[in-house]
Coordinates of C-alpha atoms in Angstrom, one line a residue:
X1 CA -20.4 -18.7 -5.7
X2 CA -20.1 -15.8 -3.3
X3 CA -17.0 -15.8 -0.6
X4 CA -16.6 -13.5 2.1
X5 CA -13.2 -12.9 3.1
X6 CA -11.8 -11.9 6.7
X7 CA -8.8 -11.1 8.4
X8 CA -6.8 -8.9 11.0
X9 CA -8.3 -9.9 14.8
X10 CA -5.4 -8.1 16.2
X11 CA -4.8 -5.5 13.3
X12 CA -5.3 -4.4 10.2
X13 CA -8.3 -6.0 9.8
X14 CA -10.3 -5.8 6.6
X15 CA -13.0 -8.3 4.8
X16 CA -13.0 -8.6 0.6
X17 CA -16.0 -10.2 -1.5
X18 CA -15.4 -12.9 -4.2
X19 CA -18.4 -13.4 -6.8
X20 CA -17.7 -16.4 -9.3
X21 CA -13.7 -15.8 -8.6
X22 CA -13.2 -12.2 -9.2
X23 CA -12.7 -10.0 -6.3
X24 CA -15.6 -7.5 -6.7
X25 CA -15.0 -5.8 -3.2
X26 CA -12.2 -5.0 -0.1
X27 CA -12.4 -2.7 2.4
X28 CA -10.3 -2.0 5.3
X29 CA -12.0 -1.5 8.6
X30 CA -10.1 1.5 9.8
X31 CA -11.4 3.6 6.9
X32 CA -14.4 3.3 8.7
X33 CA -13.5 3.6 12.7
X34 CA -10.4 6.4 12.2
X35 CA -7.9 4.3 14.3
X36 CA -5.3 3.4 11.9
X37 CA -4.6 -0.2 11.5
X38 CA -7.3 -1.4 14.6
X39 CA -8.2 -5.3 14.7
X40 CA -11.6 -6.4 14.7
X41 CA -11.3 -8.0 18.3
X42 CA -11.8 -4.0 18.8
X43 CA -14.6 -3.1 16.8
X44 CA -17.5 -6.0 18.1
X45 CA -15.8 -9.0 17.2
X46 CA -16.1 -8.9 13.6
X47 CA -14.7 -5.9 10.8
X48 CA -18.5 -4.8 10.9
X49 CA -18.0 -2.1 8.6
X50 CA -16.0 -3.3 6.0
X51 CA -17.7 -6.2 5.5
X52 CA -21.4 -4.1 5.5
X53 CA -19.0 -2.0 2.6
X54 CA -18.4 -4.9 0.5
X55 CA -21.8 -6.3 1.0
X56 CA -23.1 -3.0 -0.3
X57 CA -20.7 -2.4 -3.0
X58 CA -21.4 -6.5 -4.5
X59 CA -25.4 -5.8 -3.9
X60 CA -25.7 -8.5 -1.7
X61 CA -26.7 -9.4 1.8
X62 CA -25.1 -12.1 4.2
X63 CA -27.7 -14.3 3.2
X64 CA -26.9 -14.5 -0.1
X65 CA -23.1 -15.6 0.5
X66 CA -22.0 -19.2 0.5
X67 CA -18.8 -19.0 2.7
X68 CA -16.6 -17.2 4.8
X69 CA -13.5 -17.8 5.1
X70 CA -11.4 -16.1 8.2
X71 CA -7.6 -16.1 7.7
X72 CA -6.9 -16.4 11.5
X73 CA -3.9 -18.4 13.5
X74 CA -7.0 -19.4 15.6
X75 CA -10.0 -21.5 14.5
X76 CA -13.1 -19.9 14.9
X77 CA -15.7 -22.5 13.9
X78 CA -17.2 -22.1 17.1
X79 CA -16.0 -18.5 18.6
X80 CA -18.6 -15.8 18.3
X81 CA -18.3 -12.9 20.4
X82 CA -21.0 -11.2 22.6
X83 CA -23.6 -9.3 21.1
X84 CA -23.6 -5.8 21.8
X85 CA -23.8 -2.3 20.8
X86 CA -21.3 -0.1 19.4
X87 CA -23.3 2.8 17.6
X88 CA -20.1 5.1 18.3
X89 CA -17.7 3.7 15.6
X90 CA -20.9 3.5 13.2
X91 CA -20.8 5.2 9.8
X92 CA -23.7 7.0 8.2
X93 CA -23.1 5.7 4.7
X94 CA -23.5 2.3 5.7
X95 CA -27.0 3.6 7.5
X96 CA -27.9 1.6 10.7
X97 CA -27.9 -2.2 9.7
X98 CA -24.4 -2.9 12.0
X99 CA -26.2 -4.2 14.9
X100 CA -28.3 -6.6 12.7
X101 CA -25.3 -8.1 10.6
X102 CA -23.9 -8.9 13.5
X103 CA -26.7 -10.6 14.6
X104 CA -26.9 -12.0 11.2
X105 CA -23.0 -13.2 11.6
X106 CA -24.2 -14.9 14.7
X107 CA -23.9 -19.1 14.3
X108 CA -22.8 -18.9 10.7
X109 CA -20.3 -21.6 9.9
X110 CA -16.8 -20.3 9.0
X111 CA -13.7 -21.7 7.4
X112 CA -10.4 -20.8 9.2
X113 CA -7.1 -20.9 7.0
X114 CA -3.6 -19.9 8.2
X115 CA -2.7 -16.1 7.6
X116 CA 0.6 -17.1 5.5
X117 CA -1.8 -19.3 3.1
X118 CA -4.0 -16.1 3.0
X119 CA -0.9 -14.3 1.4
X120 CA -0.5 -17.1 -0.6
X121 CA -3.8 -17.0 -1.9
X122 CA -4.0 -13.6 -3.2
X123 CA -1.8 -14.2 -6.0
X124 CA -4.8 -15.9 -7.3
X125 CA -6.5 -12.6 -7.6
X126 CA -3.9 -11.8 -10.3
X127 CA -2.1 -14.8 -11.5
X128 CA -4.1 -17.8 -12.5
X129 CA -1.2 -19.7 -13.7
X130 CA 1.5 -22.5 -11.9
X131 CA 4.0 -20.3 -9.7
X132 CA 5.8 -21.3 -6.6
X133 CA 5.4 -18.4 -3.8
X134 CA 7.5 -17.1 -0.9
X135 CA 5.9 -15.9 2.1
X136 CA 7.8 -13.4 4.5
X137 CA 5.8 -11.7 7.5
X138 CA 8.5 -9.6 9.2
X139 CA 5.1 -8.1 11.8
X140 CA 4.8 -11.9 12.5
X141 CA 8.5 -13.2 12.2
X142 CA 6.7 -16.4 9.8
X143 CA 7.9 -17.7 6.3
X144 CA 6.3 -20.0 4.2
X145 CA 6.4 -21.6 0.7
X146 CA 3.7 -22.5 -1.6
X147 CA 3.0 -24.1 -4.9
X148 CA -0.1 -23.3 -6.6
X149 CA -0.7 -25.5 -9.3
X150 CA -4.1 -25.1 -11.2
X151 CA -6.8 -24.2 -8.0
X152 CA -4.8 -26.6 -6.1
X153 CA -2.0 -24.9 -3.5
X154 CA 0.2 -26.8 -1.8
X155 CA 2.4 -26.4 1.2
X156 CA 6.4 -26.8 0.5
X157 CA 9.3 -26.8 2.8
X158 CA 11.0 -23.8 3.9
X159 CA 14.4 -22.7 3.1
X160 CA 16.6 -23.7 6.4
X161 CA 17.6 -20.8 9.2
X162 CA 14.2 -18.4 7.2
X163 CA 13.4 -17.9 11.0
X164 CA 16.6 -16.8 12.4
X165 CA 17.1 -14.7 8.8
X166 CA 13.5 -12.8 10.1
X167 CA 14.8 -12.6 13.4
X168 CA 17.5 -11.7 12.1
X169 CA 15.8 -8.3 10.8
X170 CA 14.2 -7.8 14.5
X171 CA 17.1 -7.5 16.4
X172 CA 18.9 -5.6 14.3
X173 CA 16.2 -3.0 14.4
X174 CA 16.4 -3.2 18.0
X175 CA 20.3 -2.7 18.2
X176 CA 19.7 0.7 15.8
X177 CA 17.4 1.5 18.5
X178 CA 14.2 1.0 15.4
X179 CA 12.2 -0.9 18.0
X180 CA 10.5 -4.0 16.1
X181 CA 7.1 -3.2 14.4
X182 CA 7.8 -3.2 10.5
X183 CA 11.6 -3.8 11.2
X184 CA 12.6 -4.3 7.8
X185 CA 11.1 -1.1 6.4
X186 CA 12.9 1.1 9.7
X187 CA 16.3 -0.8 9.1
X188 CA 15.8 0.4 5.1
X189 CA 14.9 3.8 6.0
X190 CA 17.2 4.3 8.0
X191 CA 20.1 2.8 6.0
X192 CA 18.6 5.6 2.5
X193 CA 18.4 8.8 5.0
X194 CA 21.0 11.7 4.7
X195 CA 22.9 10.4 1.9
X196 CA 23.8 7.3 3.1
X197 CA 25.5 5.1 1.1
X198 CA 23.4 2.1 -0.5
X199 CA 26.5 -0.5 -0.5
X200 CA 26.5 0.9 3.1
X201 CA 29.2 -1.1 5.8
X202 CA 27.9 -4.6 3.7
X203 CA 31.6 -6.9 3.7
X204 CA 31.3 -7.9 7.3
X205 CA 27.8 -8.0 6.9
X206 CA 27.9 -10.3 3.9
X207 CA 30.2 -12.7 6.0
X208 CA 27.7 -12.8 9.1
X209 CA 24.6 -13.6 7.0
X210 CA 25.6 -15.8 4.2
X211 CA 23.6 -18.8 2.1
X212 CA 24.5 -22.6 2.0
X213 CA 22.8 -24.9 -0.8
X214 CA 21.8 -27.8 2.1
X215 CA 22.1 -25.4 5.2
X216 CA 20.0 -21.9 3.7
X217 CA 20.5 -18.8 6.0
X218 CA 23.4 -18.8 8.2
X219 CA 23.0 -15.8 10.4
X220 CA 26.4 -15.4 13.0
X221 CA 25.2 -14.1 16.6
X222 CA 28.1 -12.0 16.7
X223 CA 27.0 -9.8 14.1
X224 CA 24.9 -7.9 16.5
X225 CA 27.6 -7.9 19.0
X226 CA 30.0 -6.0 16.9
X227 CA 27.0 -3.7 15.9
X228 CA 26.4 -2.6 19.3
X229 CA 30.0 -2.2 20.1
X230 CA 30.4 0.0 17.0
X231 CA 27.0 2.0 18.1
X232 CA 29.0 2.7 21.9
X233 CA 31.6 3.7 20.1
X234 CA 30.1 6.5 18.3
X235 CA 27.8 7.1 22.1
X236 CA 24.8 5.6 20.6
X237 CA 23.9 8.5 18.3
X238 CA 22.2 7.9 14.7
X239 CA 25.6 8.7 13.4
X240 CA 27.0 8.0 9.6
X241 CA 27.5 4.3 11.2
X242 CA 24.5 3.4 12.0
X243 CA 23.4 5.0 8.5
X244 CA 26.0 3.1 7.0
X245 CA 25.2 0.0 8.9
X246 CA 21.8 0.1 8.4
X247 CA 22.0 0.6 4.8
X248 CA 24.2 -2.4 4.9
X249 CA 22.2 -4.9 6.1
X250 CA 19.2 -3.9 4.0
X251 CA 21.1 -4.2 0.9
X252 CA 22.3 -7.8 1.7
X253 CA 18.2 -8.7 2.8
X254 CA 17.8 -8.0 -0.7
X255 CA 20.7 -10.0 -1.9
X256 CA 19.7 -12.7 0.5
X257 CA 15.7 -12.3 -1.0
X258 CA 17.1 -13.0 -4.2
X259 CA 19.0 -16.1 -3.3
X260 CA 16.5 -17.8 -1.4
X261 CA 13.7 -17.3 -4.1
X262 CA 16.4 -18.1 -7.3
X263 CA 16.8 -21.3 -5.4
X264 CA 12.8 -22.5 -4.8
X265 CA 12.4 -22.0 -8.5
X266 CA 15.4 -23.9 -9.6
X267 CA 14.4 -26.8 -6.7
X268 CA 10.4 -26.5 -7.9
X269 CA 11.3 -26.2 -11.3
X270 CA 8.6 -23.6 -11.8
X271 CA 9.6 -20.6 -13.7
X272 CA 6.9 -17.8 -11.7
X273 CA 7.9 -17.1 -8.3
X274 CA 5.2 -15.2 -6.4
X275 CA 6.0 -13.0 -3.3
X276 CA 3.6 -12.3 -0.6
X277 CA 4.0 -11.1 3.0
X278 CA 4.8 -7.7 4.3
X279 CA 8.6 -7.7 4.0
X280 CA 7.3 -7.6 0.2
X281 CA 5.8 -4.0 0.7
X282 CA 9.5 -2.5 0.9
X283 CA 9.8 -0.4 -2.5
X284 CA 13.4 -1.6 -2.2
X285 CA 13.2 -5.0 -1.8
X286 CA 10.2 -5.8 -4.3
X287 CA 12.7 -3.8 -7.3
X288 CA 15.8 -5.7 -6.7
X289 CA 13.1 -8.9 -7.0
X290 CA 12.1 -7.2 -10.1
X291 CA 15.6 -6.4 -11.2
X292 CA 16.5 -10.2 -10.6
X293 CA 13.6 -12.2 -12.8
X294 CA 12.0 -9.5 -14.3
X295 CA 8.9 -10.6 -15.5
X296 CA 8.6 -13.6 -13.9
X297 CA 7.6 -12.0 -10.5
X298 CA 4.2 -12.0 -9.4
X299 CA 3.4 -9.3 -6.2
X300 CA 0.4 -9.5 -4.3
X301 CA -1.7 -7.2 -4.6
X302 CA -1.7 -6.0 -1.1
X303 CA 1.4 -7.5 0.4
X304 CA 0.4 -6.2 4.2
X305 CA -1.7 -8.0 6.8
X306 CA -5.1 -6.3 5.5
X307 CA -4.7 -8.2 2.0
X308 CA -5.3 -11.4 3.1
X309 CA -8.8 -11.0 3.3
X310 CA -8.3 -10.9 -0.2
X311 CA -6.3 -14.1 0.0
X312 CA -9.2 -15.9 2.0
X313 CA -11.9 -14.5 -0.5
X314 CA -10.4 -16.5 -3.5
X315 CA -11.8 -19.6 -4.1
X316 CA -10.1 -22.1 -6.6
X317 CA -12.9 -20.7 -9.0
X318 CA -10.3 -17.4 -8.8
X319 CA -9.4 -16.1 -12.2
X320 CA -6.5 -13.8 -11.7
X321 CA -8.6 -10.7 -13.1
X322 CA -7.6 -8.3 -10.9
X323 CA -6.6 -5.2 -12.4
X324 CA -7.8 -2.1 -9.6
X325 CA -8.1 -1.9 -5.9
X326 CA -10.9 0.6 -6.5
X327 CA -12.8 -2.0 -4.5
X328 CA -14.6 0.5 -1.7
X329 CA -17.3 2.8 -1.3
X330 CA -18.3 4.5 -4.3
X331 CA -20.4 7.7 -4.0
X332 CA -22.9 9.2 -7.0
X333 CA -22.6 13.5 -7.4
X334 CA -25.6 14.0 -5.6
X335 CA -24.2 12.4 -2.8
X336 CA -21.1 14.3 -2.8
X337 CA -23.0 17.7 -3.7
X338 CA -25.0 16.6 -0.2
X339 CA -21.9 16.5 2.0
X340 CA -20.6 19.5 0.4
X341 CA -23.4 21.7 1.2
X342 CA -24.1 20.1 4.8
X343 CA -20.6 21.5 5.2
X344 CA -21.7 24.7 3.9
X345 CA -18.7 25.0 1.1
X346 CA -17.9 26.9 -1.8
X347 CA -17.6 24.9 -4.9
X348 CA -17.4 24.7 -8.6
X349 CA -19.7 22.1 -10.5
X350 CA -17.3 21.3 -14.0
X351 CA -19.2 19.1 -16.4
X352 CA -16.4 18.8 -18.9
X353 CA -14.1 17.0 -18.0
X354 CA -11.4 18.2 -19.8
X355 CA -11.6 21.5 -18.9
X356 CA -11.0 20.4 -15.4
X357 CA -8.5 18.4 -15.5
X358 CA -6.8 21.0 -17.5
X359 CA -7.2 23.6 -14.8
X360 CA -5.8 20.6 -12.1
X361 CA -2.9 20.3 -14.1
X362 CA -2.4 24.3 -13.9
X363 CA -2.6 24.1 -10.6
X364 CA -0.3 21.6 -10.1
X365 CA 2.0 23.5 -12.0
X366 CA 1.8 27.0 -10.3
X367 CA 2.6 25.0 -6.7
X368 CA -0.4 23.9 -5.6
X369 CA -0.8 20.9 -3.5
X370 CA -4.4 19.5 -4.6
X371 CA -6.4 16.3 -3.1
X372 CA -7.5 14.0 -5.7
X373 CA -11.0 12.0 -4.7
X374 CA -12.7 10.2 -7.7
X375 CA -14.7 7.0 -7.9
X376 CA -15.0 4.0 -5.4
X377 CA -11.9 4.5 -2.2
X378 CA -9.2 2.0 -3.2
X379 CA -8.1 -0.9 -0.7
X380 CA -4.7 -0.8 1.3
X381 CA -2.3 1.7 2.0
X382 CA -2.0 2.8 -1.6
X383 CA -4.9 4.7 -2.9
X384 CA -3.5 6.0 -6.1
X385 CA -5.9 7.6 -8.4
X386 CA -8.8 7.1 -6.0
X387 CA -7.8 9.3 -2.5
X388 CA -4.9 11.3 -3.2
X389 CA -2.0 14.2 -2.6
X390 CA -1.2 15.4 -5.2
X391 CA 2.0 17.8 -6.7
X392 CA 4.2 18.7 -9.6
X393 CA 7.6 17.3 -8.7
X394 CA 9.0 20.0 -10.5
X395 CA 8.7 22.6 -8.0
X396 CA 11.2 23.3 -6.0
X397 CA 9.3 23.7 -2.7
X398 CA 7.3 20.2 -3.3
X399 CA 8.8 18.0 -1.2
X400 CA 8.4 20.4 1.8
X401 CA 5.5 21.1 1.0
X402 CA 4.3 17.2 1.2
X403 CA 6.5 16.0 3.7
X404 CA 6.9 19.0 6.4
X405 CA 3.5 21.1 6.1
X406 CA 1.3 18.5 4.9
X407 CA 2.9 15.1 6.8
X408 CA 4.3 17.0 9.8
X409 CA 7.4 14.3 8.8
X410 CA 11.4 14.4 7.8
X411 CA 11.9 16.6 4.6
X412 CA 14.0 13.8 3.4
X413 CA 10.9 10.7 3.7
X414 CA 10.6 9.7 0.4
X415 CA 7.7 10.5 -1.5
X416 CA 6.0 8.6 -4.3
X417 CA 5.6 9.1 -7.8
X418 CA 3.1 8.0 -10.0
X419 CA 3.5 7.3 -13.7
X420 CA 2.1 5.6 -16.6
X421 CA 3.8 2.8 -18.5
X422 CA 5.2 4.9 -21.3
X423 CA 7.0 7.3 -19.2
X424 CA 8.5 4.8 -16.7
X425 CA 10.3 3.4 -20.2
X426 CA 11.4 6.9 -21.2
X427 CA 12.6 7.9 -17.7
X428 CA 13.5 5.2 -16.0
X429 CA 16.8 3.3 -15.5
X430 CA 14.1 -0.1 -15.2
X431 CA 10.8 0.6 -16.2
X432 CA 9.1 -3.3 -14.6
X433 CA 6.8 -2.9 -11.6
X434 CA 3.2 -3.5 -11.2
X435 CA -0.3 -1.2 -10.9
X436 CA -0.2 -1.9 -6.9
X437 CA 3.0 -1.5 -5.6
X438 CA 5.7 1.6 -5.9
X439 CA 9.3 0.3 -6.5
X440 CA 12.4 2.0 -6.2
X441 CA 13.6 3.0 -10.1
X442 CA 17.0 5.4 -10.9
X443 CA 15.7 8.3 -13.0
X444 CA 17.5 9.2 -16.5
X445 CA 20.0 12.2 -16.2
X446 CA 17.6 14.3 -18.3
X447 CA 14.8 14.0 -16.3
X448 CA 15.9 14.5 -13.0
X449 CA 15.3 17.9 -13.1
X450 CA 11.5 17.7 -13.7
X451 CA 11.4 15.0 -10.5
X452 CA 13.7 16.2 -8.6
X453 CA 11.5 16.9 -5.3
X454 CA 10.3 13.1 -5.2
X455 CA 14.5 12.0 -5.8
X456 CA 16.7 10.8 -3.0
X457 CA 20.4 11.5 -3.2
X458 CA 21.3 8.9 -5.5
X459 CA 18.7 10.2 -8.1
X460 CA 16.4 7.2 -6.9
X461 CA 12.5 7.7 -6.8
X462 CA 9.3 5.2 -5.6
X463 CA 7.4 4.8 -8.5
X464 CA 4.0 3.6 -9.1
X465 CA 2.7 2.7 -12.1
X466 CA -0.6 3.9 -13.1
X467 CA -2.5 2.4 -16.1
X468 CA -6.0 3.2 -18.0
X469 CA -7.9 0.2 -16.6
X470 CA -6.6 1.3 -12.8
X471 CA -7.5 4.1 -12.7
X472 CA -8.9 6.0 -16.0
X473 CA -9.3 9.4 -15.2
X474 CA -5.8 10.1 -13.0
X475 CA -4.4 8.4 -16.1
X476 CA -5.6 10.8 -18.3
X477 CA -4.4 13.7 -15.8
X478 CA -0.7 12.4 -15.8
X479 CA -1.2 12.3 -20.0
X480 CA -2.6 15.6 -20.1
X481 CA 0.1 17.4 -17.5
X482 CA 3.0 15.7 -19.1
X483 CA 2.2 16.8 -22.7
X484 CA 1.5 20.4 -21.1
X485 CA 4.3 20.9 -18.7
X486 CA 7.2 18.4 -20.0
X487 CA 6.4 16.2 -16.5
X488 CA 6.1 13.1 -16.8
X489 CA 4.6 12.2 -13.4
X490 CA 3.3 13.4 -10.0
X491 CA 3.9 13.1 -6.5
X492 CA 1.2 11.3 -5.0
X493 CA 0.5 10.7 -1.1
X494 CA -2.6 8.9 0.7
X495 CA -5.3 11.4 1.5
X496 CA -6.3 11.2 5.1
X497 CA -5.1 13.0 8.0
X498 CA -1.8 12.7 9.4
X499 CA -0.6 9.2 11.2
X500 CA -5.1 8.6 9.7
X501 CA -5.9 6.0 7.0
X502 CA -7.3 6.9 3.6
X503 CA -9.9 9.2 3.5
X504 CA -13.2 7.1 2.7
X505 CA -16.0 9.5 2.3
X506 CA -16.7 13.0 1.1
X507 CA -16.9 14.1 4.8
X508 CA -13.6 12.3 5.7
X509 CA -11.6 14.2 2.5
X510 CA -13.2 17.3 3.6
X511 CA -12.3 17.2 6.8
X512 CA -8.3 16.2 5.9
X513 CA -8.5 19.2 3.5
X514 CA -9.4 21.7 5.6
X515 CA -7.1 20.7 8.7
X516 CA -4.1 20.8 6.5
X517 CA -2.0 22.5 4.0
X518 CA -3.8 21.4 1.1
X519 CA -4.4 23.9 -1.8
X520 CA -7.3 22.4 -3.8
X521 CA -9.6 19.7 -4.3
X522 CA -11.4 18.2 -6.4
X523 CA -13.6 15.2 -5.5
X524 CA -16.0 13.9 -9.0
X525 CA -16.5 17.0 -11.0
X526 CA -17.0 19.7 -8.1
X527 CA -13.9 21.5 -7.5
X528 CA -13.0 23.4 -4.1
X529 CA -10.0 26.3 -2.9
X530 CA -9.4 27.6 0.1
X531 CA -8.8 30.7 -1.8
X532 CA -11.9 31.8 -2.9
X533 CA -11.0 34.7 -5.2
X534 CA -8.9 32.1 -7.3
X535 CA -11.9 29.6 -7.8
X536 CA -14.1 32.5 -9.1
X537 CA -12.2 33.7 -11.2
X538 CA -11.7 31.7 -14.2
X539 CA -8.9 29.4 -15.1
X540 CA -5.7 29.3 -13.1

């Protein structure tokens, strides 16, 4: 059985290939077009290039696939759009076949499921077993509760006052003058800037969102009154208040988050509780979920909009073997050796791989900031181990470097860290998490020192665990640089231009190397500097 997934008309669209219930493919369409998180009602009417992408990388044509399945609010049985040509967003790795699968998509029937049952659905990728899941969509202000039960999932009631709690989260972003896209992630950010405190201003908080057992969310309408007034007061300025205010409210979200899903498992009697929706991206929120029921969370994969085309590519033959999102492109040395010469580069060919990993890691520990491309480009915002930014979080200057040279950002955005297993137990306050997400973890007193350019002011970092099956060769880098250096983890950013999405092809990494302050790169076994003298001449 082959299922082809699709989601994101208005944005973030993507498409993802099932074959016999594993997820063999996922793409994101902006990888492709270079306009960060574009719909397909953009792009000709379908994510053209992400699905030609997972086509290619499952070696299979439209033909050959029994069903797609279109996470969409609308039905779409009958809604095909116009046929036309769009050769300028076309990509010359997926050669010039766009015109004809659209054609191809043409009349094909399609099966149209809700976007929160999408969510839903992607725990399957990595969780086979009974769990009862909570969906929040703060983009989409929507909540939703599931049960999956064997390849069966079932719709359950919502928690009462979920909407006014979510709307809750809009207009206070609005009030802190946020705005109201991804308003739980700006009313977080705001609330860890600067040294804010993370109780934050939470009493009168707590009292004007609180929790009945019969009633659910209570949110009081004078909460954002006295917020505004308070805001006046200090002339509307992103003063301590708002920090503090801000950093209230997100800590009660997270209190709230815990309530709400201790009470569907006690009511379901179901001992997994699975969390999907955006709002479940926030390192924050997904670590005090973590910190709650420990093992018996289940993320999705992908929390944002573009995973559900995950979600509508599992089938109830989906066997919860998900273990990477290295789900893209992949491209052989001769390939990358190609784009490197079209471009007319300097390089170094390395056959042994330890040798050049060892000369990464000294690299990384002289300062260098080095981009990371190796093996198929992962799906969603987190490419870790696959298209990456790398540095030693030892150095001093390494969160400048990142986050004012490189991002063009705050010097205080926080940056994530990657890890594998055995150092998230030794360094960690809390060492649970999962290969996909980062989560907010306190770092040990006597390793702060070696991370200190990826910790906030309360010694906090976003950590991402990396493991052998994920991705093999950056987990043999973070082995090999720890046992060197003493540190035991790296900084790791999205490679891609800034406010771009991941770089997808060698041309795309090039191009993000050489219009930034990157140091290094190495993409397969052919390594490049923008200092030439240093890459002739021998080990670093």
């Amino acid at each position: 059985m082959k299922v082809l997934g699709i989601s994101g008309r208005e944005r973030q669209a993507a498409a993802a290939l099932a074959i016999d219930g594993a997820i063999v493919a996922a793409a994101s369409e902006d990888s492709f077009v270079h306009v960060p998180r574009i719909g397909y009602r953009h792009t000709g009417g379908y994510p053209l290039r992400a699905i030609a992408a997972c086509l290619a990388r499952g070696g299979v044509t439209l033909a050959q696939v029994d069903q797609i399945i279109v996470a969409d609010n609308v039905h779409t049985d009958d809604m095909d759009p116009p046929i036309g040509s769009d050769e300028s967003m076309g990509h010359a790795y997926l050669g010039d076949g766009i015109d004809v699968l659209r054609r191809e998509l043409q009349g094909r029937p399609r099966v149209t499921i809700t976007p929160e049952r999408a969510d839903a659905r992607q725990l399957a990728s990595v969780h086979r077993a009974d769990l009862i899941t909570l969906v929040l969509s703060s983009d989409s202000q929507s909540a939703a509760v599931f049960r999956q039960h064997g390849s069966e999932l079932s719709p359950m009631h919502v928690p009462a006052g979920m909407d006014q709690w979510l709307s809750a989260m809009q207009r206070m972003a609005q009030v802190l003058g946020l705005g109201s896209r991804s308003s739980y992630a700006a009313i977080d950010r705001l609330g860890a800037v600067a040294g804010a405190d993370r109780g934050g201003d939470t009493e009168a908080i707590m009292q004007a969102i609180s929790w009945h057992p019969e009633r659910g969310v209570i949110v009081n309408d004078n909460l954002f009154v006295d917020v505004e007034a308070s805001l006046r007061q200090a002339g509307g300025r992103l003063t301590q208040k708002s920090q503090a205010l801000a950093a209230g409210f997100s800590a009660r979200m997270r209190q709230m988050a815990v309530v709400v899903g201790a009470d569907l498992m006690a009511r379901s009697g179901m001992s997994t509780l699975g969390l999907a929706g955006d709002l479940f991206a926030s390192p924050s929120l997904s670590a005090a979920m973590f910190r709650a029921f420990g093992e018996r969370v289940v993320l999705a994969p992908v929390p944002e909009a573009a995973g559900r085309a995950v979600g509508a590519a599992c089938s109830s033959e989906s066997n919860g073997s998900l273990k990477s999102l290295a789900l893209g492109l992949d491209f052989s040395e001769p390939e990358i050796k190609i784009a490197l010469e079209n471009c007319r580069l300097d390089y170094l060919y390395e056959p042994d791989w330890s040798r050049l990993l060892g000369r990464i890691s000294r690299m990384l520990a002289h300062g260098s900031v080095v981009a990371w491309f190796q093996g198929a480009s992962g799906f969603g915002p987190r490419t870790v181990g696959t298209r990456a930014i790398l540095a030693d979080p030892s150095n001093r200057y390494a969160r400048e470097n990142i986050n004012r040279f490189l991002r063009h950002g705050a010097i205080d955005d926080p940056l994530q860290l990657s890890m594998t297993r055995s150092a998230m137990h030794e360094c960690l306050d809390s060492a649970s998490g999962t290969p996909f997400l980062g989560m907010d973890a306190a770092v040990k007193a006597p390793w702060r020192d070696k991370l200190r350019a990826a910790l906030d002011h309360h010694h906090v970092a976003q950590v991402q665990m990396v493991t052998s099956e994920q991705s093999p060769l950056f987990f043999n880098l973070l082995e090999l640089h720890r046992e060197r250096t003493g540190v035991p983890g790296l900084i790791s950013t999205t490679l891609g231009g800034v406010d771009e999405p991941a770089a997808c092809t060698p041309r795309d990494a090039i191009r993000a190397m050489y219009s930034s302050a990157i140091d290094a790169f190495v993409i397969g076994r052919f390594l490049l500097m923008k200092d030439h003298w240093l890459l002739r001449s021998g080990p670093s």
